[in-house]
């Protein structure tokens, strides 16, 4: 399921966006301002961004995003009441992939979001690997060497997410948002339980992990295989 981040300060518009995007089968995280949305962007598939925001404007966030190595490839659909050609050009030249002027129809919004996702996800790899760990995203299958791992859907999603972002530490709250979704009502203990289950599947020793490492006071990360090999030398 594709993850769309929405940043829109008008509450009514924000909820309308959430409703129609979720109805289209997308997972949505919605924010009023740019600051709390920033940390969700590395795990997102698309950003729907309002031009006029309190504090950091949508245009400023877009420019910052395009300069950040971890976020710069994220597709962005700009929303604005600004209809002048010069302002549309400014948004596109700042890095927006598409532009939608308010008011807009729900059908056009969803069509543009889907078009952007098709265009950008065509280049997303369907195979992930980290040493002997191989993950086939299209088949929802994970293997450790020649052994197929018998994972639940959520275990697979968590393992795939951490593998795709190997080396980066994620707090439990971040993992809940990225893997379970912002509307999930469970607590952080859910993440701990799934990490424990994954370690069992991977025969991973928590004290000396090969794959899933606990970073005290911060969260969890997938160890890049290069660091595992270097440690064994």
XYZ file of C-alpha atoms in Angstrom:
233
model
C 0.000 0.000 0.000
C 1.450 3.365 -1.045
C 2.016 5.886 1.735
C 0.985 9.492 1.004
C 1.918 12.363 3.340
C -0.423 15.368 3.276
C 0.600 18.772 4.651
C -2.379 21.155 4.654
C -3.156 23.718 7.365
C -6.895 24.029 6.667
C -8.506 21.313 8.785
C -11.538 20.760 6.562
C -9.444 20.486 3.412
C -6.973 18.192 5.175
C -9.707 15.767 6.192
C -11.258 15.836 2.714
C -7.864 14.950 1.264
C -7.432 12.131 3.785
C -10.911 10.765 3.090
C -10.575 10.605 -0.688
C -6.997 9.289 -0.708
C -7.815 6.562 1.822
C -10.931 5.714 -0.156
C -8.615 5.240 -3.158
C -6.707 2.583 -1.192
C -3.767 4.703 -0.045
C -2.282 5.012 3.436
C -2.336 8.642 4.551
C -0.449 10.601 7.198
C -1.806 14.145 7.468
C -0.179 17.166 9.135
C -1.092 20.798 9.702
C 2.448 22.184 9.394
C 5.753 21.251 7.772
C 7.809 20.525 10.899
C 6.078 17.333 12.173
C 5.783 16.000 8.618
C 9.515 16.154 7.896
C 10.526 12.952 9.687
C 7.829 10.913 7.922
C 9.040 11.792 4.426
C 11.872 9.221 4.005
C 9.333 6.396 4.261
C 6.656 8.041 2.115
C 5.810 7.406 -1.534
C 4.361 10.846 -2.305
C 3.872 14.251 -0.681
C 0.732 16.348 -1.182
C 1.860 19.808 -0.100
C -0.060 23.052 0.365
C 1.794 26.184 -0.745
C 0.605 28.469 2.079
C 1.479 27.042 5.506
C 2.077 28.725 8.879
C 5.752 28.832 9.802
C 7.751 27.169 7.064
C 5.831 27.570 3.805
C 5.168 24.713 1.440
C 7.572 26.232 -1.078
C 10.328 26.470 1.554
C 9.722 22.856 2.592
C 9.880 21.775 -1.038
C 13.217 23.510 -1.568
C 14.632 21.982 1.620
C 13.393 18.557 0.571
C 15.079 18.770 -2.855
C 18.409 19.504 -1.139
C 18.172 16.557 1.268
C 19.800 13.311 0.012
C 17.344 11.093 1.868
C 14.204 12.879 0.678
C 15.053 14.560 -2.615
C 13.518 11.895 -4.888
C 10.098 12.002 -3.217
C 7.388 13.066 -5.734
C 5.469 16.178 -4.710
C 2.008 17.388 -5.728
C 1.563 21.068 -4.827
C -1.845 22.390 -3.779
C -2.540 26.104 -3.862
C -5.081 28.832 -4.447
C -2.440 30.648 -6.515
C -3.528 30.396 -10.138
C -1.116 32.871 -11.759
C 1.186 31.304 -14.342
C 4.324 32.813 -12.783
C 3.518 31.219 -9.430
C 2.815 27.819 -10.992
C 6.154 28.040 -12.766
C 7.898 28.962 -9.509
C 6.464 25.882 -7.814
C 7.486 23.574 -10.644
C 10.965 25.059 -10.912
C 11.416 24.620 -7.158
C 10.945 20.879 -7.614
C 7.215 20.127 -7.606
C 6.273 17.219 -9.871
C 2.710 18.390 -10.419
C 0.446 21.265 -9.472
C -3.238 21.416 -8.535
C -5.092 24.693 -8.049
C -7.869 25.024 -5.458
C -10.738 24.350 -5.702
C -10.233 20.936 -7.274
C -12.339 17.833 -7.703
C -11.665 14.678 -5.722
C -11.503 12.699 -8.956
C -8.759 14.914 -10.370
C -6.807 14.806 -7.113
C -6.844 11.002 -6.993
C -6.030 10.740 -10.705
C -2.991 13.017 -10.356
C -1.765 11.179 -7.251
C -2.092 7.815 -8.980
C -0.310 9.124 -12.080
C 2.608 10.366 -9.983
C 2.826 7.076 -8.093
C 2.845 5.078 -11.349
C 5.507 7.334 -12.834
C 7.844 7.198 -9.842
C 7.288 3.668 -8.578
C 8.192 2.207 -11.950
C 11.814 2.790 -10.923
C 11.474 1.361 -7.413
C 13.289 -1.980 -7.038
C 11.144 -4.993 -6.240
C 14.100 -6.907 -4.816
C 15.897 -6.003 -1.582
C 18.955 -7.692 -0.158
C 21.214 -7.429 2.862
C 23.810 -10.172 2.749
C 22.029 -13.552 2.828
C 18.673 -11.861 3.475
C 16.702 -11.564 0.224
C 13.292 -9.869 -0.017
C 10.959 -10.007 -3.002
C 8.496 -7.129 -2.580
C 6.270 -8.111 -5.481
C 5.858 -11.663 -4.185
C 5.847 -10.602 -0.506
C 8.473 -13.252 0.176
C 11.632 -13.187 2.279
C 14.480 -15.712 2.296
C 17.501 -16.192 4.496
C 19.894 -17.999 2.223
C 17.864 -20.821 0.699
C 15.301 -20.853 3.521
C 11.955 -19.139 2.960
C 10.836 -17.231 6.050
C 7.276 -17.884 7.183
C 6.263 -14.329 8.084
C 2.968 -12.661 8.818
C 2.085 -9.695 6.603
C 3.088 -7.207 9.291
C 6.350 -9.021 10.026
C 7.152 -8.925 6.322
C 6.304 -5.220 6.054
C 8.502 -4.376 9.051
C 11.418 -6.471 7.804
C 11.161 -4.996 4.300
C 11.000 -1.438 5.628
C 14.059 -1.831 7.853
C 15.982 -3.602 5.093
C 15.151 -0.895 2.574
C 16.507 1.688 5.029
C 19.386 -0.385 6.410
C 21.678 1.595 8.680
C 19.084 4.123 9.793
C 17.738 4.015 13.350
C 13.951 4.261 13.714
C 12.145 4.997 16.961
C 9.203 2.755 17.847
C 6.781 5.598 17.189
C 8.265 6.106 13.708
C 7.921 2.414 12.917
C 4.324 2.409 14.090
C 3.579 5.307 11.745
C 5.532 3.981 8.742
C 4.577 0.288 8.945
C 1.279 0.149 10.851
C -0.053 3.558 9.804
C -0.913 6.749 11.669
C -4.385 5.451 12.576
C -3.108 2.311 14.338
C -4.312 2.298 17.942
C -1.771 -0.116 19.426
C 1.238 0.881 21.514
C 5.002 0.748 21.130
C 5.077 -2.720 22.667
C 3.678 -3.969 19.346
C 6.964 -3.043 17.651
C 9.016 -4.842 20.327
C 6.942 -8.000 19.874
C 7.380 -7.988 16.107
C 11.122 -7.389 16.393
C 11.337 -10.364 18.767
C 9.406 -12.526 16.301
C 11.595 -11.442 13.395
C 14.746 -12.231 15.374
C 13.377 -15.704 15.958
C 12.819 -16.164 12.210
C 16.318 -14.853 11.468
C 18.002 -16.776 14.330
C 19.305 -13.377 15.408
C 20.932 -13.042 18.856
C 19.741 -9.763 20.474
C 23.026 -9.518 22.395
C 25.111 -9.850 19.207
C 22.709 -9.193 16.351
C 23.589 -9.952 12.770
C 20.560 -8.131 11.391
C 18.207 -6.362 13.823
C 20.015 -4.128 16.279
C 18.542 -2.361 19.311
C 19.982 1.135 19.699
C 19.528 1.985 23.350
C 17.269 4.959 23.941
C 16.585 5.421 20.213
C 14.959 2.374 18.615
C 15.874 -0.272 16.067
C 17.852 -0.534 12.868
C 18.801 -3.111 10.256
C 22.572 -3.520 10.300
C 24.051 -3.084 6.807
C 25.788 -6.283 5.753
C 29.026 -4.388 5.116
C 29.301 -3.626 8.849
C 28.624 -7.275 9.717
C 31.387 -8.422 7.373
C 33.813 -5.818 8.706
C 33.155 -6.953 12.287
C 33.858 -10.587 11.405
C 37.256 -9.832 9.846
